[in-house]
Amino acid sequence: MKTEDNLKKAFAGESQANRKYLAYAERAEKENLPGVAKLFRAAAAAETVHAHKHLSVMQGATTTRQNLEDALAGEIHEFKSMYPQMIADAEAETAKQALMSFKYANEVEQVHANLYQKALDLMDKLPVEDYYVCKICGYTVAQEAPDKCPVCGANKQNFFKVD
Ligand code: FE2
Ligand code: FE2
Ligand code: FE2
């Protein structure tokens, strides 16, 4: 059936459009174009509605345990196979900025895998904690931001708290 493949493609496309529009909104804000920024954020929110609808049609009603297992498998795939290959390619092609971007993501996906594994182990015993994310590399940490990011070396002011 084509539809299953189409749902996957549409989910990927809508998800990308969402992140792209949010980045474009930030850029518009910097260019002092608040009306354009707001339009990008509105369209981004709508693309999220589309993406979530496609995903729920694809997956049906999955449980949180299944979702954690899926998330863990995705992170493991990224740091064990996807990013190592991309890092090797970027090195071979001396694509320095891409190399740095892949390396940061690669390290942080390992951290995400550990966090998801812990969540799977603890489930309802997982404490409700504050999480902090490094805006340079995405390093993700519970409780408190470190003085210095262990992945990219950025200082504490570069961490934002997740709502
Ligand atoms: Fe859309
Ligand atoms: Fe991740
Ligand atoms: Fe960082």
GROMACS .gro file of C-alpha atoms and ligand atoms in nm:
model
  166
    1MET     CA    1   0.000   0.000   0.000
    2LYS     CA    2   0.133   0.342  -0.097
    3THR     CA    3  -0.049   0.513   0.187
    4GLU     CA    4   0.175   0.373   0.461
    5ASP     CA    5   0.483   0.508   0.288
    6ASN     CA    6   0.307   0.835   0.213
    7LEU     CA    7   0.219   0.880   0.582
    8LYS     CA    8   0.589   0.836   0.671
    9LYS     CA    9   0.695   1.087   0.407
   10ALA     CA   10   0.424   1.336   0.504
   11PHE     CA   11   0.518   1.304   0.874
   12ALA     CA   12   0.885   1.369   0.791
   13GLY     CA   13   0.798   1.666   0.571
   14GLU     CA   14   0.559   1.829   0.818
   15SER     CA   15   0.806   1.775   1.104
   16GLN     CA   16   1.080   1.941   0.903
   17ALA     CA   17   0.853   2.229   0.806
   18ASN     CA   18   0.773   2.284   1.174
   19ARG     CA   19   1.139   2.315   1.278
   20LYS     CA   20   1.226   2.516   0.970
   21TYR     CA   21   0.949   2.770   1.030
   22LEU     CA   22   1.051   2.809   1.395
   23ALA     CA   23   1.408   2.879   1.284
   24TYR     CA   24   1.276   3.122   1.021
   25ALA     CA   25   1.068   3.294   1.291
   26GLU     CA   26   1.381   3.345   1.504
   27ARG     CA   27   1.560   3.486   1.203
   28ALA     CA   28   1.267   3.721   1.125
   29GLU     CA   29   1.272   3.836   1.489
   30LYS     CA   30   1.642   3.922   1.452
   31GLU     CA   31   1.567   4.117   1.134
   32ASN     CA   32   1.305   4.316   1.326
   33LEU     CA   33   1.013   4.167   1.132
   34PRO     CA   34   0.777   4.063   1.415
   35GLY     CA   35   0.472   4.023   1.188
   36VAL     CA   36   0.656   3.776   0.967
   37ALA     CA   37   0.795   3.599   1.276
   38LYS     CA   38   0.444   3.549   1.411
   39LEU     CA   39   0.316   3.414   1.080
   40PHE     CA   40   0.601   3.161   1.073
   41ARG     CA   41   0.518   3.053   1.429
   42ALA     CA   42   0.148   3.013   1.341
   43ALA     CA   43   0.226   2.801   1.035
   44ALA     CA   44   0.478   2.600   1.243
   45ALA     CA   45   0.206   2.521   1.498
   46ALA     CA   46  -0.026   2.406   1.218
   47GLU     CA   47   0.245   2.180   1.070
   48THR     CA   48   0.274   2.020   1.415
   49VAL     CA   49  -0.100   1.945   1.403
   50HIS     CA   50  -0.051   1.779   1.062
   51ALA     CA   51   0.258   1.587   1.175
   52HIS     CA   52   0.088   1.457   1.490
   53LYS     CA   53  -0.222   1.353   1.298
   54HIS     CA   54  -0.015   1.158   1.042
   55LEU     CA   55   0.182   0.993   1.324
   56SER     CA   56  -0.126   0.885   1.514
   57VAL     CA   57  -0.279   0.738   1.198
   58MET     CA   58   0.046   0.542   1.144
   59GLN     CA   59   0.096   0.420   1.499
   60GLY     CA   60  -0.252   0.396   1.644
   61ALA     CA   61  -0.260   0.420   2.022
   62THR     CA   62   0.085   0.326   2.147
   63THR     CA   63   0.165   0.306   2.517
   64THR     CA   64   0.436   0.514   2.682
   65ARG     CA   65   0.644   0.200   2.734
   66GLN     CA   66   0.631   0.135   2.358
   67ASN     CA   67   0.710   0.500   2.290
   68LEU     CA   68   1.012   0.491   2.522
   69GLU     CA   69   1.134   0.173   2.352
   70ASP     CA   70   1.090   0.337   2.012
   71ALA     CA   71   1.270   0.653   2.128
   72LEU     CA   72   1.555   0.449   2.280
   73ALA     CA   73   1.596   0.245   1.960
   74GLY     CA   74   1.604   0.566   1.754
   75GLU     CA   75   1.875   0.725   1.970
   76ILE     CA   76   2.083   0.405   1.963
   77HIS     CA   77   2.055   0.387   1.585
   78GLU     CA   78   2.172   0.748   1.560
   79PHE     CA   79   2.482   0.719   1.778
   80LYS     CA   80   2.581   0.364   1.681
   81SER     CA   81   2.529   0.378   1.310
   82MET     CA   82   2.388   0.695   1.152
   83TYR     CA   83   2.617   0.962   1.299
   84PRO     CA   84   2.941   0.758   1.294
   85GLN     CA   85   2.896   0.712   0.919
   86MET     CA   86   2.808   1.079   0.871
   87ILE     CA   87   3.109   1.183   1.081
   88ALA     CA   88   3.337   0.964   0.867
   89ASP     CA   89   3.191   1.115   0.549
   90ALA     CA   90   3.229   1.472   0.680
   91GLU     CA   91   3.592   1.399   0.776
   92ALA     CA   92   3.665   1.251   0.433
   93GLU     CA   93   3.512   1.556   0.268
   94THR     CA   94   3.659   1.807   0.521
   95ALA     CA   95   3.312   1.948   0.578
   96LYS     CA   96   3.411   2.109   0.909
   97GLN     CA   97   3.084   2.269   1.017
   98ALA     CA   98   2.885   1.957   0.935
   99LEU     CA   99   3.145   1.750   1.122
  100MET     CA  100   3.102   1.960   1.436
  101SER     CA  101   2.723   1.951   1.410
  102PHE     CA  102   2.723   1.570   1.369
  103LYS     CA  103   2.973   1.522   1.655
  104TYR     CA  104   2.767   1.727   1.898
  105ALA     CA  105   2.449   1.542   1.805
  106ASN     CA  106   2.624   1.206   1.822
  107GLU     CA  107   2.742   1.262   2.179
  108VAL     CA  108   2.411   1.398   2.295
  109GLU     CA  109   2.212   1.106   2.147
  110GLN     CA  110   2.410   0.876   2.376
  111VAL     CA  111   2.300   1.088   2.670
  112HIS     CA  112   1.939   1.070   2.549
  113ALA     CA  113   1.964   0.691   2.520
  114ASN     CA  114   2.081   0.674   2.883
  115LEU     CA  115   1.799   0.899   2.997
  116TYR     CA  116   1.538   0.693   2.810
  117GLN     CA  117   1.684   0.368   2.945
  118LYS     CA  118   1.656   0.505   3.296
  119ALA     CA  119   1.295   0.610   3.228
  120LEU     CA  120   1.216   0.259   3.102
  121ASP     CA  121   1.371   0.107   3.412
  122LEU     CA  122   1.189   0.339   3.652
  123MET     CA  123   0.868   0.432   3.464
  124ASP     CA  124   0.635   0.573   3.731
  125LYS     CA  125   0.929   0.593   3.975
  126LEU     CA  126   1.114   0.833   3.744
  127PRO     CA  127   1.136   1.155   3.943
  128VAL     CA  128   0.983   1.472   3.803
  129GLU     CA  129   1.294   1.685   3.763
  130ASP     CA  130   1.393   2.004   3.587
  131TYR     CA  131   1.586   1.948   3.266
  132TYR     CA  132   1.839   2.184   3.114
  133VAL     CA  133   1.948   2.187   2.749
  134CYS     CA  134   2.263   2.344   2.604
  135LYS     CA  135   2.162   2.571   2.319
  136ILE     CA  136   2.496   2.516   2.148
  137CYS     CA  137   2.504   2.135   2.132
  138GLY     CA  138   2.178   2.009   2.281
  139TYR     CA  139   2.340   1.840   2.581
  140THR     CA  140   2.055   1.744   2.811
  141VAL     CA  141   2.084   1.718   3.188
  142ALA     CA  142   1.848   1.676   3.484
  143GLN     CA  143   1.831   1.890   3.799
  144GLU     CA  144   2.089   2.160   3.726
  145ALA     CA  145   2.295   2.304   3.443
  146PRO     CA  146   2.669   2.239   3.480
  147ASP     CA  147   2.918   2.528   3.494
  148LYS     CA  148   3.064   2.401   3.170
  149CYS     CA  149   2.892   2.187   2.908
  150PRO     CA  150   3.072   1.848   2.899
  151VAL     CA  151   3.003   1.813   2.526
  152CYS     CA  152   3.081   2.155   2.377
  153GLY     CA  153   3.244   2.348   2.662
  154ALA     CA  154   2.983   2.628   2.665
  155ASN     CA  155   2.926   2.797   3.000
  156LYS     CA  156   2.619   2.781   3.222
  157GLN     CA  157   2.444   3.083   3.066
  158ASN     CA  158   2.402   2.882   2.746
  159PHE     CA  159   2.165   2.636   2.913
  160PHE     CA  160   1.789   2.685   2.904
  161LYS     CA  161   1.537   2.518   3.130
  162VAL     CA  162   1.273   2.298   2.967
  163ASP     CA  163   0.913   2.379   3.069
  164FE2     FE  164   0.117   2.102   0.674
  165FE2     FE  165   1.832   1.253   2.077
  166FE2     FE  166   2.687   2.211   2.490
   0.00000   0.00000   0.00000
